[in-house]
Short mmCIF file of C-alpha atoms and ligand atoms in Angstrom, two decimals:
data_model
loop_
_atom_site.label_atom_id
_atom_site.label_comp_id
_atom_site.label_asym_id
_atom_site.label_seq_id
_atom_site.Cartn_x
_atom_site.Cartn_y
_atom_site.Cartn_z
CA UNK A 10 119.98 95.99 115.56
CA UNK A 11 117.81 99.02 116.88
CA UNK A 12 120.93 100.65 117.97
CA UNK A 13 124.48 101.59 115.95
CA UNK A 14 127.20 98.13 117.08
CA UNK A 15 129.72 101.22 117.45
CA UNK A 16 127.44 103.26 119.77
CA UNK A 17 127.31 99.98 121.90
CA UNK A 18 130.73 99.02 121.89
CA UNK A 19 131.28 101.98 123.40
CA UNK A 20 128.98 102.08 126.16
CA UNK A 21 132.18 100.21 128.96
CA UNK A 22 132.46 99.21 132.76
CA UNK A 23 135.41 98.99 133.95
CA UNK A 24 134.68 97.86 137.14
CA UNK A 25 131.36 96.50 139.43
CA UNK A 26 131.91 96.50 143.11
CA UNK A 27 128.07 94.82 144.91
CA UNK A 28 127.99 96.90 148.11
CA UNK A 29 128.66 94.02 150.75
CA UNK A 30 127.34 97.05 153.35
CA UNK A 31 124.18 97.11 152.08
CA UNK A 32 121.45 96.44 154.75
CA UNK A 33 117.44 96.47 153.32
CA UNK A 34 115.92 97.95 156.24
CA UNK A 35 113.26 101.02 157.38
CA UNK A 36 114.26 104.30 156.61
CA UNK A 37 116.16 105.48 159.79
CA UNK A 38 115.15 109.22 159.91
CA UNK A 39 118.51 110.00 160.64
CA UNK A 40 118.72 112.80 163.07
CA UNK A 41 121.65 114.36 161.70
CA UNK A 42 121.36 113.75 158.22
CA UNK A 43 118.43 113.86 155.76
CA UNK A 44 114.90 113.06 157.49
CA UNK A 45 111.06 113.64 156.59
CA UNK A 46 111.80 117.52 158.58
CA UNK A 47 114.45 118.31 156.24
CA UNK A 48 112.97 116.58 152.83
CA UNK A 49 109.50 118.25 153.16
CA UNK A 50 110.74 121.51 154.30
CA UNK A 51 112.84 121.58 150.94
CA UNK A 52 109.96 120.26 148.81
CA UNK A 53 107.28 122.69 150.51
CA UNK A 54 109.87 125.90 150.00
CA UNK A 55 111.12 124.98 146.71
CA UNK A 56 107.77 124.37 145.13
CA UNK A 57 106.26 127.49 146.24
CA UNK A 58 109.53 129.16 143.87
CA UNK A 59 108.28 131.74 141.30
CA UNK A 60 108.70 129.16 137.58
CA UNK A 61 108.71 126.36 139.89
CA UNK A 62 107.54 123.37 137.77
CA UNK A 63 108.66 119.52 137.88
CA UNK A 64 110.47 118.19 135.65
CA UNK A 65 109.38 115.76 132.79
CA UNK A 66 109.94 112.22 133.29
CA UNK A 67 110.27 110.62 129.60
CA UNK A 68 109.38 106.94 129.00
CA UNK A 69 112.26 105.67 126.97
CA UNK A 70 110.13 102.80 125.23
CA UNK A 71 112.74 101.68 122.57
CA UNK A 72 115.34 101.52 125.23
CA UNK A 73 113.17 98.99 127.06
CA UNK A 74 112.16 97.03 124.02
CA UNK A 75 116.01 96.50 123.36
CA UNK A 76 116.86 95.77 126.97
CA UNK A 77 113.95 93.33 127.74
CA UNK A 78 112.63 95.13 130.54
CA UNK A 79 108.66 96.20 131.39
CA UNK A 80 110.04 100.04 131.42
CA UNK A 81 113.01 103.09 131.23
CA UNK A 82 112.27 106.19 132.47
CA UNK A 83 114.37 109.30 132.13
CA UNK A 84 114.12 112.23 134.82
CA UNK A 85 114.76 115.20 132.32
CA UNK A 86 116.63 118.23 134.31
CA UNK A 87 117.68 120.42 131.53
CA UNK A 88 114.26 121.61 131.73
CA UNK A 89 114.97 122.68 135.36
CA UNK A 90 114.40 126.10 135.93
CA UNK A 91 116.15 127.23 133.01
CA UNK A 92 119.60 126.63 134.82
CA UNK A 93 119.72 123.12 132.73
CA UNK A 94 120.91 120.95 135.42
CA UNK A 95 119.40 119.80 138.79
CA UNK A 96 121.33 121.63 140.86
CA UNK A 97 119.10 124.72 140.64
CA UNK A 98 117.51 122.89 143.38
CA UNK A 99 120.50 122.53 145.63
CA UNK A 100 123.01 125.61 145.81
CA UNK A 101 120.16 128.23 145.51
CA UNK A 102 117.86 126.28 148.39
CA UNK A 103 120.85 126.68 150.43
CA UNK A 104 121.48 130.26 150.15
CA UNK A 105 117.94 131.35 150.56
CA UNK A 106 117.54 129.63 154.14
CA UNK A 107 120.72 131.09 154.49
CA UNK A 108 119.79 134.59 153.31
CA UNK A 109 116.56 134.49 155.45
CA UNK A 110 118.24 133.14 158.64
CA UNK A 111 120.64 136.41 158.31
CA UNK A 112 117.47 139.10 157.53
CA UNK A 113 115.95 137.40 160.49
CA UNK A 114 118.80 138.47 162.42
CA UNK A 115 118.55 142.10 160.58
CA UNK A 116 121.37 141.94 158.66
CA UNK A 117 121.10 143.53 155.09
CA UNK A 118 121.10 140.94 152.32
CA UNK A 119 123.56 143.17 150.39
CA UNK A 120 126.00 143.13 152.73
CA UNK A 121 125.74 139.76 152.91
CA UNK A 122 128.75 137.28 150.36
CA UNK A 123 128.17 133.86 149.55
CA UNK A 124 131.32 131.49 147.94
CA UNK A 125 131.95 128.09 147.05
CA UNK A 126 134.06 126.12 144.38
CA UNK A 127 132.56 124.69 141.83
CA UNK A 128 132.90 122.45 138.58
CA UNK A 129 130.30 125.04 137.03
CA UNK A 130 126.67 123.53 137.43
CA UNK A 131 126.87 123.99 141.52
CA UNK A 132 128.23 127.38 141.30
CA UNK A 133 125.42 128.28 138.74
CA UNK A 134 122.64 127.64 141.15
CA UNK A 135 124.62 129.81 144.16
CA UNK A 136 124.91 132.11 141.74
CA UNK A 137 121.10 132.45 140.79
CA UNK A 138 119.99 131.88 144.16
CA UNK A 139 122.18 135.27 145.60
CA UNK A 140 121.40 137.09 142.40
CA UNK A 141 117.18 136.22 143.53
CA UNK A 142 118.24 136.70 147.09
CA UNK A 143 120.21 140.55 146.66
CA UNK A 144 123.59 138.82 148.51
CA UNK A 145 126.75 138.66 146.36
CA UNK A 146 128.19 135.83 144.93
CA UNK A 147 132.34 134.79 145.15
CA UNK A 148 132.64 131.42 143.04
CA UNK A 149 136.41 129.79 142.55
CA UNK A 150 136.61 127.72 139.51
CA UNK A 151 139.43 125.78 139.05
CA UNK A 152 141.65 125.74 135.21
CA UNK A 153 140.06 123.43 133.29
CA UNK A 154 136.25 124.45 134.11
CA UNK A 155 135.24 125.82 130.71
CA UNK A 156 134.45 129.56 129.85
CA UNK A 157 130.85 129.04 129.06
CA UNK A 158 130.37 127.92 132.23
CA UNK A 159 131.99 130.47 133.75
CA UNK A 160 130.27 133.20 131.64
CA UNK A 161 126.87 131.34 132.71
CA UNK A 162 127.94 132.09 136.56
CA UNK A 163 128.90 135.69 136.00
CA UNK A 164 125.71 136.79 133.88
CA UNK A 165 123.81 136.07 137.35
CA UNK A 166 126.44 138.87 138.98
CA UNK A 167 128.50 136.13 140.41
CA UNK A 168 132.35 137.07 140.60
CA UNK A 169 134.81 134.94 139.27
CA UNK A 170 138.21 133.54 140.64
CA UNK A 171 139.49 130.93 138.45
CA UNK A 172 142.48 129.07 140.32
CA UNK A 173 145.30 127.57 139.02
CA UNK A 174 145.31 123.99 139.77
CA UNK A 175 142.39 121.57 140.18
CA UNK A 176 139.08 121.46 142.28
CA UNK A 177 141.08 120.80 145.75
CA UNK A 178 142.89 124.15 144.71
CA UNK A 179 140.23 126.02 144.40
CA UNK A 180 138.50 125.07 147.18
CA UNK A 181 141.48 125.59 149.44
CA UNK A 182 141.49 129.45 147.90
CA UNK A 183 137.53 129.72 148.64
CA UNK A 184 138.07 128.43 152.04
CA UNK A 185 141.38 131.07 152.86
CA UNK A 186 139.17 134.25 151.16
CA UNK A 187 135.91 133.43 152.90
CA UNK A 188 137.80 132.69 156.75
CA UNK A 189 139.59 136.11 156.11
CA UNK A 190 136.46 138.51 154.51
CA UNK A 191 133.60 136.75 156.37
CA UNK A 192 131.53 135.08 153.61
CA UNK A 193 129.74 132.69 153.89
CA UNK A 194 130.67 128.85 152.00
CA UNK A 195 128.24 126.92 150.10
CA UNK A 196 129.22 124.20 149.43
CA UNK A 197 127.59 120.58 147.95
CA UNK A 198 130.19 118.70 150.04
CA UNK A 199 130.20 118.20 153.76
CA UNK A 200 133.69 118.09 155.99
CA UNK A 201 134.36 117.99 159.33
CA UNK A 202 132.56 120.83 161.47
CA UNK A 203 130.49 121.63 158.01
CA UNK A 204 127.28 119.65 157.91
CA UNK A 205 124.33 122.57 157.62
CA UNK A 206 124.37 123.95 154.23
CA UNK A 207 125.13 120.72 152.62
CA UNK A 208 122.46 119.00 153.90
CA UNK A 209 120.28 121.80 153.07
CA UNK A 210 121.55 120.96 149.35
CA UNK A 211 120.91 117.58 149.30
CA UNK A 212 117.63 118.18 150.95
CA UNK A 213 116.30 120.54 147.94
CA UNK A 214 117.72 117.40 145.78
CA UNK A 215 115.59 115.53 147.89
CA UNK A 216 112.69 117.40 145.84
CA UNK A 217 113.44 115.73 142.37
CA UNK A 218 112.89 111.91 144.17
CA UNK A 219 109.82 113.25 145.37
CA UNK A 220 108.42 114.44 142.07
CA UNK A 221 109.81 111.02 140.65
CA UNK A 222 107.39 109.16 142.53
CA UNK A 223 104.48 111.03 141.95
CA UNK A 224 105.23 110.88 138.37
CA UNK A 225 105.75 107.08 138.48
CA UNK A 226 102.60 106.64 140.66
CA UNK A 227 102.67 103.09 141.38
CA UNK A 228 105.19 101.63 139.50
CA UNK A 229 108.13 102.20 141.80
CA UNK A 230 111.64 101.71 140.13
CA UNK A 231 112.93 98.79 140.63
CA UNK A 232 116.34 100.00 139.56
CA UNK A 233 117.56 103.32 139.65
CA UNK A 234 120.75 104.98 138.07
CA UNK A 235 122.58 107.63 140.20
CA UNK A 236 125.52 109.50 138.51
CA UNK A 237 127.90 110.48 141.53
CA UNK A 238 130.34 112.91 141.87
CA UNK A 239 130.68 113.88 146.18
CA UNK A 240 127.19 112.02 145.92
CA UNK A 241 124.49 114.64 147.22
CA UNK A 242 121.99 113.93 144.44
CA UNK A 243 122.36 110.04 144.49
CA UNK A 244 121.73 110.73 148.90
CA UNK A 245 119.15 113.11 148.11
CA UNK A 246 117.02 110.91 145.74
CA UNK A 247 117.81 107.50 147.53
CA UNK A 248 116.65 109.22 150.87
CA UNK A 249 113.18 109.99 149.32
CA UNK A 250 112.79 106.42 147.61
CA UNK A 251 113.75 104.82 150.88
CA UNK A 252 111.43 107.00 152.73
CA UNK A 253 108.51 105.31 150.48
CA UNK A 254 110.03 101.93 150.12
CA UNK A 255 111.34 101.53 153.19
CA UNK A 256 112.81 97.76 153.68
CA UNK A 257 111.58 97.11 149.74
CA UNK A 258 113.87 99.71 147.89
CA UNK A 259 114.18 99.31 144.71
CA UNK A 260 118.48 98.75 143.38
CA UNK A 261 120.16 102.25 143.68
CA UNK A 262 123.19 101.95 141.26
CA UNK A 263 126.11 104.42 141.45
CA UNK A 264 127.54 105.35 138.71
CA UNK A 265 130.86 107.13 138.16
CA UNK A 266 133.62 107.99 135.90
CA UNK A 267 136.42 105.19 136.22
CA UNK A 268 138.94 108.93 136.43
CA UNK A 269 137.33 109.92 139.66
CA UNK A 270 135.52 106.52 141.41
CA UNK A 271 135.81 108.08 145.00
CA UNK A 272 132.49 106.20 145.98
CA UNK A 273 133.08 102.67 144.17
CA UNK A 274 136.44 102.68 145.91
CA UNK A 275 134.87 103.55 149.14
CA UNK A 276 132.31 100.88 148.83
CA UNK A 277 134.81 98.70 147.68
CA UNK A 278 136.86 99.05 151.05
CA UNK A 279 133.89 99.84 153.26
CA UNK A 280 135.49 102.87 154.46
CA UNK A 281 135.68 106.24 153.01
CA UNK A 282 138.37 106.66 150.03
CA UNK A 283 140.27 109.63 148.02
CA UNK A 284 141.02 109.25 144.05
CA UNK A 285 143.66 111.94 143.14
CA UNK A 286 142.30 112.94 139.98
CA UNK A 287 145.23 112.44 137.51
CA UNK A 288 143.11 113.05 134.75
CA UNK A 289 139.38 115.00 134.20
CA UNK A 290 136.59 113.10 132.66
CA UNK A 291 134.29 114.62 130.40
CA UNK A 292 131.55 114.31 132.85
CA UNK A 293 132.89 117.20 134.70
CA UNK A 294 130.14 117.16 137.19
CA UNK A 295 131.49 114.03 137.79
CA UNK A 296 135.31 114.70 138.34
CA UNK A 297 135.18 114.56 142.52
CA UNK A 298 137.89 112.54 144.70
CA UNK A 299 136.16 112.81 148.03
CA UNK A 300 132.87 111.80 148.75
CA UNK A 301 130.68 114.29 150.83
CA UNK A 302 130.51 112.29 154.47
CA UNK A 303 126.68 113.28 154.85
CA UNK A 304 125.93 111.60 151.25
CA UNK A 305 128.25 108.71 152.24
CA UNK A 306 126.41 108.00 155.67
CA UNK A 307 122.78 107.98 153.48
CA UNK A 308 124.18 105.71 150.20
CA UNK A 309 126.61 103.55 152.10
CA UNK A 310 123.60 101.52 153.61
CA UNK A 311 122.00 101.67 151.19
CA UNK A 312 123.60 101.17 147.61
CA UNK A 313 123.48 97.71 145.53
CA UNK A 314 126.04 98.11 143.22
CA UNK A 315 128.58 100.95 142.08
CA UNK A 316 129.99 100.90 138.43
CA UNK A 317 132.37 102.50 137.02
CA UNK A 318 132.61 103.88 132.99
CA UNK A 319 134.55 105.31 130.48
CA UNK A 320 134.08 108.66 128.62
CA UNK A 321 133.60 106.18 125.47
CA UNK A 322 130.21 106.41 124.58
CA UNK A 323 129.07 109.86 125.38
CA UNK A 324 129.23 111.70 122.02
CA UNK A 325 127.15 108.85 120.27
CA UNK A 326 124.85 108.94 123.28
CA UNK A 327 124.56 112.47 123.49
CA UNK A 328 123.34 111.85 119.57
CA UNK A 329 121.17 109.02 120.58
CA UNK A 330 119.21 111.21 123.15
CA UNK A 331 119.14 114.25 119.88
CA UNK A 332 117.98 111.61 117.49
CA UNK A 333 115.57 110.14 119.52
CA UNK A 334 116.86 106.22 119.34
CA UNK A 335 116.06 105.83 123.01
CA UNK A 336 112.38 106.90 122.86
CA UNK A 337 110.79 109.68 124.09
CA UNK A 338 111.67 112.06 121.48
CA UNK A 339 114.31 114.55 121.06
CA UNK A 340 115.87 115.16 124.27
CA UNK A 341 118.81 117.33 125.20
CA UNK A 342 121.49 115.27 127.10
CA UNK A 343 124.51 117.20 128.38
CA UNK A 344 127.92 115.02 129.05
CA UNK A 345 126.95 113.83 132.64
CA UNK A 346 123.24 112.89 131.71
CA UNK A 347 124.33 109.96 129.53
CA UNK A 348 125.95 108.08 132.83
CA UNK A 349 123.03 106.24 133.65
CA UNK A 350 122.80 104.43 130.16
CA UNK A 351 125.85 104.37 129.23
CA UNK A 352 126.14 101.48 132.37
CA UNK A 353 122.96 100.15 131.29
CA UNK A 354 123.56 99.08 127.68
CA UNK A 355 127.15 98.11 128.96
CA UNK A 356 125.64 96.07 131.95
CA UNK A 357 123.60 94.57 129.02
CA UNK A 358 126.46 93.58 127.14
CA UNK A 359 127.98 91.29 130.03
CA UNK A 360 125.13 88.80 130.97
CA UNK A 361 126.98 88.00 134.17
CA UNK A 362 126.37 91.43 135.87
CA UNK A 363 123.03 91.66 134.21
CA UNK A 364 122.26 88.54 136.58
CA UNK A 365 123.80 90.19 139.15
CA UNK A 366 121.40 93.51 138.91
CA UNK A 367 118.52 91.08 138.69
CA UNK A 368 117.02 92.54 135.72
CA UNK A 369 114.08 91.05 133.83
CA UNK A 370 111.12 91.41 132.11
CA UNK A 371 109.36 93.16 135.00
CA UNK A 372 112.39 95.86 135.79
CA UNK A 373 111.15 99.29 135.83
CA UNK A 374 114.61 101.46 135.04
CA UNK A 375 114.85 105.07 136.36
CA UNK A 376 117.70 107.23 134.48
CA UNK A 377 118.58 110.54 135.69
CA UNK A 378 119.18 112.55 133.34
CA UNK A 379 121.39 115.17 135.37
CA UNK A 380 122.23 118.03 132.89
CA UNK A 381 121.28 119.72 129.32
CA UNK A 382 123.33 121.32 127.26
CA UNK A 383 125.18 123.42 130.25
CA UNK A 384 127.79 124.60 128.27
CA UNK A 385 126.84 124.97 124.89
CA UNK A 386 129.95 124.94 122.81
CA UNK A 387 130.94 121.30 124.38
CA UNK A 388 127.47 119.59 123.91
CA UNK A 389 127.77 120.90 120.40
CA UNK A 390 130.75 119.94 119.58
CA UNK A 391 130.24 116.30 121.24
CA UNK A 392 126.88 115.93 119.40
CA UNK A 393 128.64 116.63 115.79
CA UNK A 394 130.89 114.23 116.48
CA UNK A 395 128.60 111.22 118.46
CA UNK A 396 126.32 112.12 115.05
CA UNK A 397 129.17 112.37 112.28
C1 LIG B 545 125.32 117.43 135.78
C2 LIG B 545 125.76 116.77 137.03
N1 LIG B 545 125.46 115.49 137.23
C3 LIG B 545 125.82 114.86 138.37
C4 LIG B 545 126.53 115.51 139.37
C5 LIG B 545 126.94 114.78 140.61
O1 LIG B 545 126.26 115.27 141.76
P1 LIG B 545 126.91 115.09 143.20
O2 LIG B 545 128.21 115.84 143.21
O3 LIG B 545 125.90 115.65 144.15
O4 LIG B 545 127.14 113.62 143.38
C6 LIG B 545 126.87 116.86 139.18
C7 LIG B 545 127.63 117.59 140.19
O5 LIG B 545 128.08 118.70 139.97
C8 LIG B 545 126.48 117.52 137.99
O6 LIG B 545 126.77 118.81 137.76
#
């Protein structure tokens, strides 16, 4: 057995919804939603980014020996511009349009406040971006977001409001401060009448597809893993595949925590749902009850299965990726990077889904490996104990 019996034991769906919406189809440039405008303005702005560089994507080789498949790859963002998570490429795209569009108008970027709520990871990245950009940053963190994260935010000059409650409660107090001082909201999620900036996220999002493929060159993934919390990234990277697959993409896989499975439930009734989060995951990028409509319109069409997990697995995981046992070397997985195969080796374990994803000896496996060690003190902790 290549891999420890309790380290697979704990790898656990508890639920797999097919998407009954799904239609294979072109790529329908939406207007209003992410399109080859919006993707290649992101990629063309973002690369250009002083200590721009793509991210590494690892071939997990022992992975795929286990699992019988041709390959596993593993999109590595806690190399991602030192901010150790992929979101560098969202918040702080948004608030340098957004910056720009308001020197344009002659307005001094000083003067200028940008705000949002945030689990930490998304608040990082509008922090760095108005720290490069000379605004000022407002982020509302709600109680349980941990104070290495929080320090992280305010070493970039970002000021802190942390918010009794959960994340709904502080993004009600984000959205009361910035209506009365003027700031400006950035925010990953989309609502009614809010639709620019979070597009503009998942558009810079957009970026790390992009680099995917041209790392994978012609071996297109023939399944891909897509931790989702309002489901930006999972739009953003399933909007570039599609754009090069068109009818042909590959089997986009949500995966979520079982606490906070907004988008299996949604898929599950066709329709948009709300999970009120009774109890936070360890994947805290991961703890979201409402999808993000824009990321909805892009995966709902689009999805072939979501999945839901348990927190189970992710110390020993965590150790696996340390160790090396995947493949690939040492590589530094933070709580929500171990989603993606903590589904897999559990979709391996029940041969019925495994039929149902269609896997086999030709399956090329994308992972995304979301987040590094973004808050030290937890990913230590949880790698003593996945490796006690
Ligand atoms: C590390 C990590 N992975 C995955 C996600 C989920 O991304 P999204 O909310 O765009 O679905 C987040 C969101 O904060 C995150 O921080």
């Amino acid at each position: 057995m290549p891999f420890e019996p309790k380290m697979l034991a704990a790898c656990q769906i508890i639920k797999a919804i097919p998407n009954s919406g799904r239609k294979p189809s072109p790529f329908p440039e939406f207007s209003d939603n992410l399109n080859s405008d919006n993707m290649n303005q992101a990629y063309a702005e973002i690369t250009a980014w002083s200590g721009y560089k793509p991210t590494p994507l690892v071939s997990l080789d022992k992975l795929a020996d286990f699992c019988g498949v041709r390959s596993i790859v593993y999109k590595d963002e806690s190399k991602r511009l030192d901010l150790k998570s992929f979101k560098a490429l969202g918040g702080a795209y948004a608030v340098a349009k957004l910056a720009a569009d308001q020197v344009a108008l002659g307005i001094d970027p000083k003067t200028i406040t940008v705000t949002t709520a945030t689990d930490g990871n998304h608040g990082r990245s509008v922090a760095w971006g108005a720290k490069q950009a000379g605004c000022q940053a407002e982020i509302y963190i709600h109680e349980q977001v941990s104070l290495q994260r929080a320090n992280a935010m305010a070493a970039f000059g970002a000021k802190i409001n942390r918010i009794s409650g959960n994340y709904e409660a502080s993004l009600a107090a984000c959205k009361k401060d910035a209506a009365t001082n003027s700031w400006h909201i950035v925010s990953d999620t989309s609502w009614k009448g809010y639709r620019e900036i979070p597009l503009d996220i998942m558009a810079g999002y957009s970026v790390m597809g992009r680099e995917t493929l041209d790392q994978m060159e012609m071996a297109k993934p023939s399944h891909c893993f897509l931790p989702i919390g309002v489901g930006g990234m999972a739009a953003g990277i399933v909007a570039s595949f599609w754009r090069d697959a068109g009818a042909e993409l590959g089997k986009m896989i949500a995966v979520e925590s079982f606490m906070s499975s907004c988008f299996l439930n949604s898929i599950e009734a066709q329709m948009p749902c709300l999970v009120d989060i009774s109890e936070e995951t360890l994947m805290a990028g991961l703890s979201c009850g409402e999808i993000s409509d824009l990321a909805w319109q892009v995966l709902q069409p689009s999805l072939h299965h979501c999945l839901s997990i348990t927190d189970d697995a992710i110390a020993a995981l965590m150790a696996g990726f340390a160790n090396g046992s995947f493949g690939g070397g040492s590589i530094e997985a933070g709580e929500c990077a171990t989603a993606g195969v903590a589904a897999l080796l559990a979709a391996k374990n029940d041969p019925v889904l495994w039929k149902s994803l269609e896997f086999g000896p030709n399956s090329i496996v994308l992972l995304i490996g979301t987040e590094g060690a973004t808050d030290p003190v937890i990913y230590d902790s949880l790698l003593a104990e996945g490796q006690g």
